[in-house]
Amino acid sequence: ATELIITFGYGVQRFACDPALGEFLFVSDMKMDPEGGKKIYSCNEGNSLQWDAPILKSVENFKDAGYAARYVGSMVSDVHRTLLYGGIFLYPADKKSTKGKLRVLYEGFPMALITEQAGGESSTGMYMGKLGRILEVMPEHIHDRCPIIMGGARDVSQVLKLYEK
């Protein structure tokens, strides 16, 4: 099915394409479970040898807590699942890509806005010497990159707490 997820800055709406009509029909408002939803983490663990200690520890903690690993490799589909069911999506910076790999303007900002409008949180983790929201990053060039940590507050806060230690 083809879906359209949209926000105008006041919540998130979900539409599905009806092929018989050739139109998108409203399905529901999209709100993340305030309790965190399903225990799912989504990241490319193939890069784990390059991650900083808080990200490594976070993923280890998720595994120890019985979280299921689900990683499609497409930010849009991974974040869509996170919005629907709960959990967390991570594409952190690493030793090779110190500014992350996903582009701020056309990957980070749109998905962070939708995630936050649906009741979730989005963060860069440690980026440019501080913790911050993705939506507060000030890109200097159109293809600038940033690290991505987004999902339910339960899970994002667990990651960020490890940076504060």
Short mmCIF file of N, CA, C and O in Angstrom, two decimals, residues 2-106:
data_model
loop_
_atom_site.label_atom_id
_atom_site.label_comp_id
_atom_site.label_asym_id
_atom_site.label_seq_id
_atom_site.Cartn_x
_atom_site.Cartn_y
_atom_site.Cartn_z
N THR A 2 0.41 2.27 -0.65
CA THR A 2 1.10 3.54 -0.67
C THR A 2 0.47 4.45 0.37
O THR A 2 -0.75 4.63 0.38
N GLU A 3 1.31 4.99 1.24
CA GLU A 3 0.80 5.88 2.28
C GLU A 3 1.41 7.26 2.15
O GLU A 3 2.51 7.41 1.61
N LEU A 4 0.69 8.22 2.64
CA LEU A 4 1.15 9.60 2.72
C LEU A 4 1.05 10.01 4.18
O LEU A 4 -0.02 9.95 4.76
N ILE A 5 2.18 10.37 4.76
CA ILE A 5 2.22 10.83 6.15
C ILE A 5 2.59 12.31 6.08
O ILE A 5 3.60 12.67 5.47
N ILE A 6 1.78 13.15 6.69
CA ILE A 6 2.00 14.60 6.54
C ILE A 6 1.74 15.33 7.86
O ILE A 6 0.92 14.91 8.67
N THR A 7 2.47 16.41 8.04
CA THR A 7 2.22 17.31 9.16
C THR A 7 2.23 18.74 8.66
O THR A 7 3.00 19.08 7.76
N PHE A 8 1.37 19.53 9.24
CA PHE A 8 1.37 20.97 8.98
C PHE A 8 1.81 21.71 10.24
O PHE A 8 1.58 22.90 10.39
N GLY A 9 2.42 20.95 11.16
CA GLY A 9 2.92 21.53 12.40
C GLY A 9 1.96 21.38 13.56
O GLY A 9 2.22 21.88 14.65
N TYR A 10 0.86 20.67 13.35
CA TYR A 10 -0.13 20.44 14.40
C TYR A 10 -0.55 18.97 14.37
O TYR A 10 -1.66 18.65 13.95
N GLY A 11 0.33 18.09 14.78
CA GLY A 11 0.04 16.66 14.73
C GLY A 11 0.41 16.08 13.37
O GLY A 11 0.92 16.77 12.49
N VAL A 12 0.17 14.79 13.22
CA VAL A 12 0.52 14.07 12.00
C VAL A 12 -0.71 13.32 11.52
O VAL A 12 -1.42 12.70 12.30
N GLN A 13 -0.96 13.38 10.21
CA GLN A 13 -2.08 12.67 9.63
C GLN A 13 -1.56 11.59 8.67
O GLN A 13 -0.55 11.78 7.99
N ARG A 14 -2.30 10.50 8.63
CA ARG A 14 -1.93 9.35 7.81
C ARG A 14 -3.02 9.11 6.76
O ARG A 14 -4.19 9.02 7.09
N PHE A 15 -2.59 9.01 5.51
CA PHE A 15 -3.49 8.76 4.39
C PHE A 15 -3.01 7.52 3.63
O PHE A 15 -1.81 7.26 3.58
N ALA A 16 -3.92 6.77 3.04
CA ALA A 16 -3.58 5.62 2.21
C ALA A 16 -4.18 5.82 0.83
O ALA A 16 -5.29 6.34 0.69
N CYS A 17 -3.43 5.41 -0.17
CA CYS A 17 -3.90 5.54 -1.55
C CYS A 17 -4.91 4.43 -1.86
O CYS A 17 -4.64 3.25 -1.65
N ASP A 18 -6.05 4.82 -2.34
CA ASP A 18 -7.06 3.87 -2.81
C ASP A 18 -6.90 3.80 -4.33
O ASP A 18 -7.25 4.74 -5.05
N PRO A 19 -6.34 2.70 -4.83
CA PRO A 19 -6.08 2.61 -6.28
C PRO A 19 -7.36 2.66 -7.13
O PRO A 19 -7.32 3.12 -8.27
N ALA A 20 -8.48 2.23 -6.57
CA ALA A 20 -9.74 2.26 -7.33
C ALA A 20 -10.19 3.70 -7.57
O ALA A 20 -10.75 4.02 -8.62
N LEU A 21 -9.93 4.56 -6.58
CA LEU A 21 -10.32 5.96 -6.70
C LEU A 21 -9.18 6.83 -7.25
O LEU A 21 -9.43 7.91 -7.76
N GLY A 22 -7.95 6.34 -7.09
CA GLY A 22 -6.80 7.15 -7.48
C GLY A 22 -6.60 8.33 -6.56
O GLY A 22 -6.07 9.36 -6.96
N GLU A 23 -7.03 8.18 -5.31
CA GLU A 23 -6.94 9.26 -4.33
C GLU A 23 -6.41 8.74 -3.00
O GLU A 23 -6.54 7.56 -2.69
N PHE A 24 -5.85 9.66 -2.23
CA PHE A 24 -5.43 9.32 -0.87
C PHE A 24 -6.59 9.58 0.07
O PHE A 24 -7.20 10.66 0.05
N LEU A 25 -6.90 8.59 0.90
CA LEU A 25 -8.00 8.69 1.86
C LEU A 25 -7.43 8.76 3.27
O LEU A 25 -6.48 8.04 3.61
N PHE A 26 -8.02 9.61 4.09
CA PHE A 26 -7.58 9.77 5.47
C PHE A 26 -7.76 8.46 6.22
O PHE A 26 -8.83 7.84 6.17
N VAL A 27 -6.71 8.04 6.92
CA VAL A 27 -6.76 6.81 7.73
C VAL A 27 -6.91 7.16 9.20
O VAL A 27 -7.82 6.69 9.86
N SER A 28 -6.00 8.00 9.70
CA SER A 28 -6.05 8.34 11.12
C SER A 28 -5.02 9.41 11.44
O SER A 28 -4.12 9.68 10.65
N ASP A 29 -5.17 9.99 12.62
CA ASP A 29 -4.09 10.80 13.16
C ASP A 29 -3.02 9.82 13.62
O ASP A 29 -3.33 8.71 14.06
N MET A 30 -1.78 10.21 13.51
CA MET A 30 -0.69 9.33 13.88
C MET A 30 -0.06 9.86 15.17
O MET A 30 0.48 10.96 15.18
N LYS A 31 -0.17 9.07 16.23
CA LYS A 31 0.40 9.46 17.53
C LYS A 31 1.22 8.31 18.05
O LYS A 31 0.73 7.18 18.11
N MET A 32 2.44 8.60 18.46
CA MET A 32 3.27 7.56 19.05
C MET A 32 2.74 7.22 20.44
O MET A 32 2.24 8.09 21.14
N ASP A 33 2.88 5.97 20.82
CA ASP A 33 2.45 5.51 22.14
C ASP A 33 3.29 6.21 23.21
O ASP A 33 4.52 6.07 23.21
N PRO A 34 2.68 6.97 24.10
CA PRO A 34 3.44 7.68 25.14
C PRO A 34 4.20 6.73 26.07
O PRO A 34 5.18 7.13 26.69
N GLU A 35 3.77 5.46 26.12
CA GLU A 35 4.47 4.46 26.95
C GLU A 35 5.67 3.86 26.20
O GLU A 35 6.41 3.07 26.77
N GLY A 36 5.83 4.19 24.94
CA GLY A 36 6.98 3.71 24.18
C GLY A 36 6.65 2.69 23.12
O GLY A 36 7.42 2.47 22.20
N GLY A 37 5.53 2.01 23.25
CA GLY A 37 5.14 1.04 22.24
C GLY A 37 5.99 -0.22 22.29
O GLY A 37 6.55 -0.58 23.32
N LYS A 38 6.08 -0.89 21.16
CA LYS A 38 6.85 -2.14 21.08
C LYS A 38 8.33 -1.86 21.29
O LYS A 38 8.83 -0.78 20.98
N LYS A 39 9.01 -2.87 21.78
CA LYS A 39 10.45 -2.74 22.03
C LYS A 39 11.20 -3.18 20.77
O LYS A 39 11.50 -4.35 20.58
N ILE A 40 11.46 -2.18 19.91
CA ILE A 40 12.15 -2.42 18.64
C ILE A 40 13.26 -1.39 18.51
O ILE A 40 13.05 -0.20 18.74
N TYR A 41 14.45 -1.84 18.13
CA TYR A 41 15.50 -0.89 17.80
C TYR A 41 15.93 -1.14 16.36
O TYR A 41 15.88 -2.25 15.86
N SER A 42 16.30 -0.06 15.70
CA SER A 42 16.62 -0.13 14.29
C SER A 42 17.90 0.64 14.02
O SER A 42 17.94 1.87 14.17
N CYS A 43 18.96 -0.08 13.65
CA CYS A 43 20.23 0.57 13.31
C CYS A 43 21.07 -0.40 12.49
O CYS A 43 20.83 -1.61 12.51
N ASN A 44 22.06 0.12 11.80
CA ASN A 44 22.98 -0.70 11.02
C ASN A 44 24.12 -1.13 11.93
O ASN A 44 25.09 -0.42 12.09
N GLU A 45 23.98 -2.30 12.51
CA GLU A 45 24.99 -2.78 13.45
C GLU A 45 26.30 -3.14 12.77
O GLU A 45 27.32 -3.36 13.45
N GLY A 46 26.32 -3.14 11.46
CA GLY A 46 27.57 -3.36 10.74
C GLY A 46 28.57 -2.24 10.98
O GLY A 46 29.77 -2.41 10.77
N ASN A 47 28.08 -1.09 11.43
CA ASN A 47 28.96 0.04 11.73
C ASN A 47 29.36 0.13 13.19
O ASN A 47 30.02 1.05 13.61
N SER A 48 28.95 -0.85 14.01
CA SER A 48 29.09 -0.73 15.46
C SER A 48 30.53 -0.59 15.94
O SER A 48 30.77 0.03 16.98
N LEU A 49 31.49 -1.13 15.22
CA LEU A 49 32.89 -0.99 15.65
C LEU A 49 33.37 0.46 15.58
O LEU A 49 34.37 0.81 16.19
N GLN A 50 32.64 1.28 14.87
CA GLN A 50 33.01 2.69 14.70
C GLN A 50 32.24 3.63 15.62
O GLN A 50 32.51 4.83 15.66
N TRP A 51 31.25 3.13 16.37
CA TRP A 51 30.40 3.97 17.21
C TRP A 51 31.10 4.40 18.49
O TRP A 51 32.03 3.74 18.96
N ASP A 52 30.60 5.49 19.08
CA ASP A 52 31.11 5.90 20.39
C ASP A 52 30.48 5.04 21.49
O ASP A 52 29.52 4.30 21.26
N ALA A 53 31.04 5.13 22.69
CA ALA A 53 30.64 4.26 23.80
C ALA A 53 29.15 4.37 24.16
O ALA A 53 28.51 3.33 24.39
N PRO A 54 28.55 5.58 24.24
CA PRO A 54 27.13 5.63 24.60
C PRO A 54 26.20 4.93 23.60
O PRO A 54 25.22 4.30 24.01
N ILE A 55 26.50 5.01 22.33
CA ILE A 55 25.67 4.33 21.33
C ILE A 55 25.85 2.82 21.46
O ILE A 55 24.87 2.06 21.46
N LEU A 56 27.08 2.37 21.60
CA LEU A 56 27.33 0.94 21.79
C LEU A 56 26.59 0.40 23.01
O LEU A 56 25.94 -0.64 22.94
N LYS A 57 26.69 1.12 24.11
CA LYS A 57 26.04 0.70 25.35
C LYS A 57 24.51 0.71 25.20
O LYS A 57 23.83 -0.18 25.71
N SER A 58 23.99 1.71 24.49
CA SER A 58 22.53 1.79 24.27
C SER A 58 22.03 0.56 23.54
O SER A 58 21.04 -0.05 23.95
N VAL A 59 22.69 0.21 22.46
CA VAL A 59 22.26 -0.94 21.67
C VAL A 59 22.39 -2.22 22.50
O VAL A 59 21.51 -3.08 22.48
N GLU A 60 23.47 -2.31 23.26
CA GLU A 60 23.64 -3.46 24.17
C GLU A 60 22.49 -3.52 25.18
O GLU A 60 21.92 -4.59 25.43
N ASN A 61 22.12 -2.37 25.75
CA ASN A 61 21.01 -2.31 26.70
C ASN A 61 19.69 -2.72 26.05
O ASN A 61 18.88 -3.40 26.68
N PHE A 62 19.46 -2.26 24.81
CA PHE A 62 18.23 -2.64 24.11
C PHE A 62 18.17 -4.16 23.93
O PHE A 62 17.13 -4.79 24.16
N LYS A 63 19.28 -4.75 23.55
CA LYS A 63 19.32 -6.21 23.38
C LYS A 63 19.05 -6.92 24.70
O LYS A 63 18.25 -7.87 24.76
N ASP A 64 19.72 -6.45 25.76
CA ASP A 64 19.55 -7.07 27.08
C ASP A 64 18.11 -6.96 27.58
O ASP A 64 17.64 -7.80 28.34
N ALA A 65 17.40 -5.89 27.18
CA ALA A 65 16.02 -5.67 27.61
C ALA A 65 15.01 -6.39 26.72
O ALA A 65 13.80 -6.20 26.87
N GLY A 66 15.50 -7.20 25.78
CA GLY A 66 14.60 -7.99 24.95
C GLY A 66 14.03 -7.27 23.74
O GLY A 66 13.04 -7.71 23.16
N TYR A 67 14.66 -6.15 23.33
CA TYR A 67 14.20 -5.45 22.13
C TYR A 67 14.48 -6.31 20.90
O TYR A 67 15.49 -7.01 20.83
N ALA A 68 13.59 -6.22 19.92
CA ALA A 68 13.78 -6.89 18.64
C ALA A 68 14.55 -5.96 17.71
O ALA A 68 14.28 -4.76 17.68
N ALA A 69 15.47 -6.51 16.96
CA ALA A 69 16.21 -5.73 15.97
C ALA A 69 15.45 -5.79 14.65
O ALA A 69 15.10 -6.87 14.18
N ARG A 70 15.19 -4.61 14.08
CA ARG A 70 14.53 -4.52 12.78
C ARG A 70 15.23 -3.41 12.01
O ARG A 70 15.19 -2.25 12.43
N TYR A 71 15.89 -3.75 10.91
CA TYR A 71 16.58 -2.73 10.13
C TYR A 71 16.40 -3.03 8.66
O TYR A 71 16.91 -4.03 8.15
N VAL A 72 15.65 -2.20 7.97
CA VAL A 72 15.42 -2.36 6.54
C VAL A 72 16.57 -1.75 5.75
O VAL A 72 16.95 -2.25 4.70
N GLY A 73 17.13 -0.65 6.27
CA GLY A 73 18.20 0.04 5.55
C GLY A 73 17.70 1.26 4.81
O GLY A 73 18.44 1.92 4.10
N SER A 74 16.43 1.55 4.95
CA SER A 74 15.83 2.74 4.36
C SER A 74 15.26 3.56 5.51
O SER A 74 14.37 3.09 6.22
N MET A 75 15.77 4.76 5.70
CA MET A 75 15.33 5.58 6.82
C MET A 75 13.82 5.75 6.83
O MET A 75 13.19 5.66 7.88
N VAL A 76 13.24 6.00 5.68
CA VAL A 76 11.80 6.27 5.62
C VAL A 76 11.01 5.06 6.13
O VAL A 76 10.12 5.20 6.97
N SER A 77 11.32 3.88 5.66
CA SER A 77 10.56 2.71 6.10
C SER A 77 10.86 2.35 7.55
O SER A 77 9.95 1.95 8.29
N ASP A 78 12.10 2.50 7.98
CA ASP A 78 12.44 2.21 9.37
C ASP A 78 11.75 3.19 10.32
O ASP A 78 11.23 2.81 11.36
N VAL A 79 11.74 4.47 9.98
CA VAL A 79 11.08 5.46 10.83
C VAL A 79 9.56 5.29 10.77
O VAL A 79 8.88 5.43 11.79
N HIS A 80 9.03 4.95 9.61
CA HIS A 80 7.58 4.70 9.50
C HIS A 80 7.16 3.60 10.46
O HIS A 80 6.18 3.74 11.20
N ARG A 81 7.91 2.50 10.49
CA ARG A 81 7.61 1.41 11.43
C ARG A 81 7.72 1.91 12.87
O ARG A 81 6.88 1.58 13.72
N THR A 82 8.73 2.72 13.16
CA THR A 82 8.91 3.26 14.51
C THR A 82 7.72 4.12 14.90
O THR A 82 7.24 4.05 16.03
N LEU A 83 7.23 4.92 13.97
CA LEU A 83 6.05 5.75 14.25
C LEU A 83 4.82 4.90 14.52
O LEU A 83 4.01 5.20 15.40
N LEU A 84 4.64 3.85 13.76
CA LEU A 84 3.46 3.00 13.90
C LEU A 84 3.49 2.14 15.17
O LEU A 84 2.47 2.00 15.84
N TYR A 85 4.65 1.57 15.47
CA TYR A 85 4.70 0.55 16.52
C TYR A 85 5.51 0.94 17.76
O TYR A 85 5.38 0.31 18.80
N GLY A 86 6.36 1.96 17.64
CA GLY A 86 7.20 2.35 18.77
C GLY A 86 8.64 1.93 18.55
O GLY A 86 9.00 1.34 17.54
N GLY A 87 9.47 2.25 19.54
CA GLY A 87 10.88 1.90 19.46
C GLY A 87 11.74 3.08 19.07
O GLY A 87 11.37 4.24 19.28
N ILE A 88 12.89 2.77 18.45
CA ILE A 88 13.89 3.79 18.16
C ILE A 88 14.62 3.47 16.86
O ILE A 88 14.84 2.30 16.53
N PHE A 89 14.96 4.51 16.12
CA PHE A 89 15.79 4.43 14.92
C PHE A 89 17.07 5.21 15.19
O PHE A 89 17.01 6.34 15.65
N LEU A 90 18.21 4.59 14.90
CA LEU A 90 19.49 5.26 15.11
C LEU A 90 20.34 5.19 13.84
O LEU A 90 20.47 4.11 13.24
N TYR A 91 20.89 6.31 13.44
CA TYR A 91 21.97 6.32 12.46
C TYR A 91 22.99 7.31 13.01
O TYR A 91 23.05 8.47 12.60
N PRO A 92 23.77 6.85 13.98
CA PRO A 92 24.67 7.76 14.70
C PRO A 92 25.92 8.11 13.90
O PRO A 92 26.24 7.46 12.91
N ALA A 93 26.60 9.14 14.37
CA ALA A 93 27.93 9.43 13.84
C ALA A 93 28.84 8.28 14.25
O ALA A 93 28.55 7.53 15.17
N ASP A 94 29.95 8.16 13.55
CA ASP A 94 30.94 7.16 13.94
C ASP A 94 32.33 7.69 13.63
O ASP A 94 32.49 8.82 13.19
N LYS A 95 33.33 6.88 13.90
CA LYS A 95 34.72 7.33 13.71
C LYS A 95 35.02 7.67 12.26
O LYS A 95 35.85 8.53 11.99
N LYS A 96 34.37 6.99 11.33
CA LYS A 96 34.57 7.24 9.90
C LYS A 96 33.78 8.44 9.40
O LYS A 96 34.26 9.22 8.59
N SER A 97 32.54 8.55 9.87
CA SER A 97 31.65 9.63 9.45
C SER A 97 31.28 10.44 10.69
O SER A 97 30.22 10.25 11.28
N THR A 98 32.17 11.34 11.09
CA THR A 98 32.02 12.05 12.37
C THR A 98 30.82 12.99 12.41
O THR A 98 30.38 13.37 13.48
N LYS A 99 30.28 13.34 11.25
CA LYS A 99 29.08 14.18 11.22
C LYS A 99 27.85 13.37 10.86
O LYS A 99 26.80 13.95 10.56
N GLY A 100 27.95 12.06 10.90
CA GLY A 100 26.83 11.22 10.51
C GLY A 100 26.80 11.04 9.00
O GLY A 100 27.64 11.57 8.29
N LYS A 101 25.82 10.29 8.53
CA LYS A 101 25.73 10.03 7.09
C LYS A 101 24.46 10.56 6.46
O LYS A 101 24.39 10.73 5.26
N LEU A 102 23.42 10.80 7.26
CA LEU A 102 22.15 11.25 6.69
C LEU A 102 22.13 12.77 6.57
O LEU A 102 22.66 13.48 7.41
N ARG A 103 21.51 13.25 5.51
CA ARG A 103 21.51 14.69 5.22
C ARG A 103 20.48 15.41 6.07
O ARG A 103 19.35 14.96 6.22
N VAL A 104 20.91 16.54 6.60
CA VAL A 104 20.07 17.32 7.51
C VAL A 104 18.81 17.81 6.81
O VAL A 104 17.69 17.59 7.30
N LEU A 105 18.96 18.48 5.69
CA LEU A 105 17.83 19.18 5.06
C LEU A 105 16.75 18.27 4.51
O LEU A 105 15.57 18.57 4.63
N TYR A 106 17.14 17.18 3.89
CA TYR A 106 16.11 16.38 3.24
C TYR A 106 15.98 14.97 3.78
O TYR A 106 15.24 14.16 3.22
#
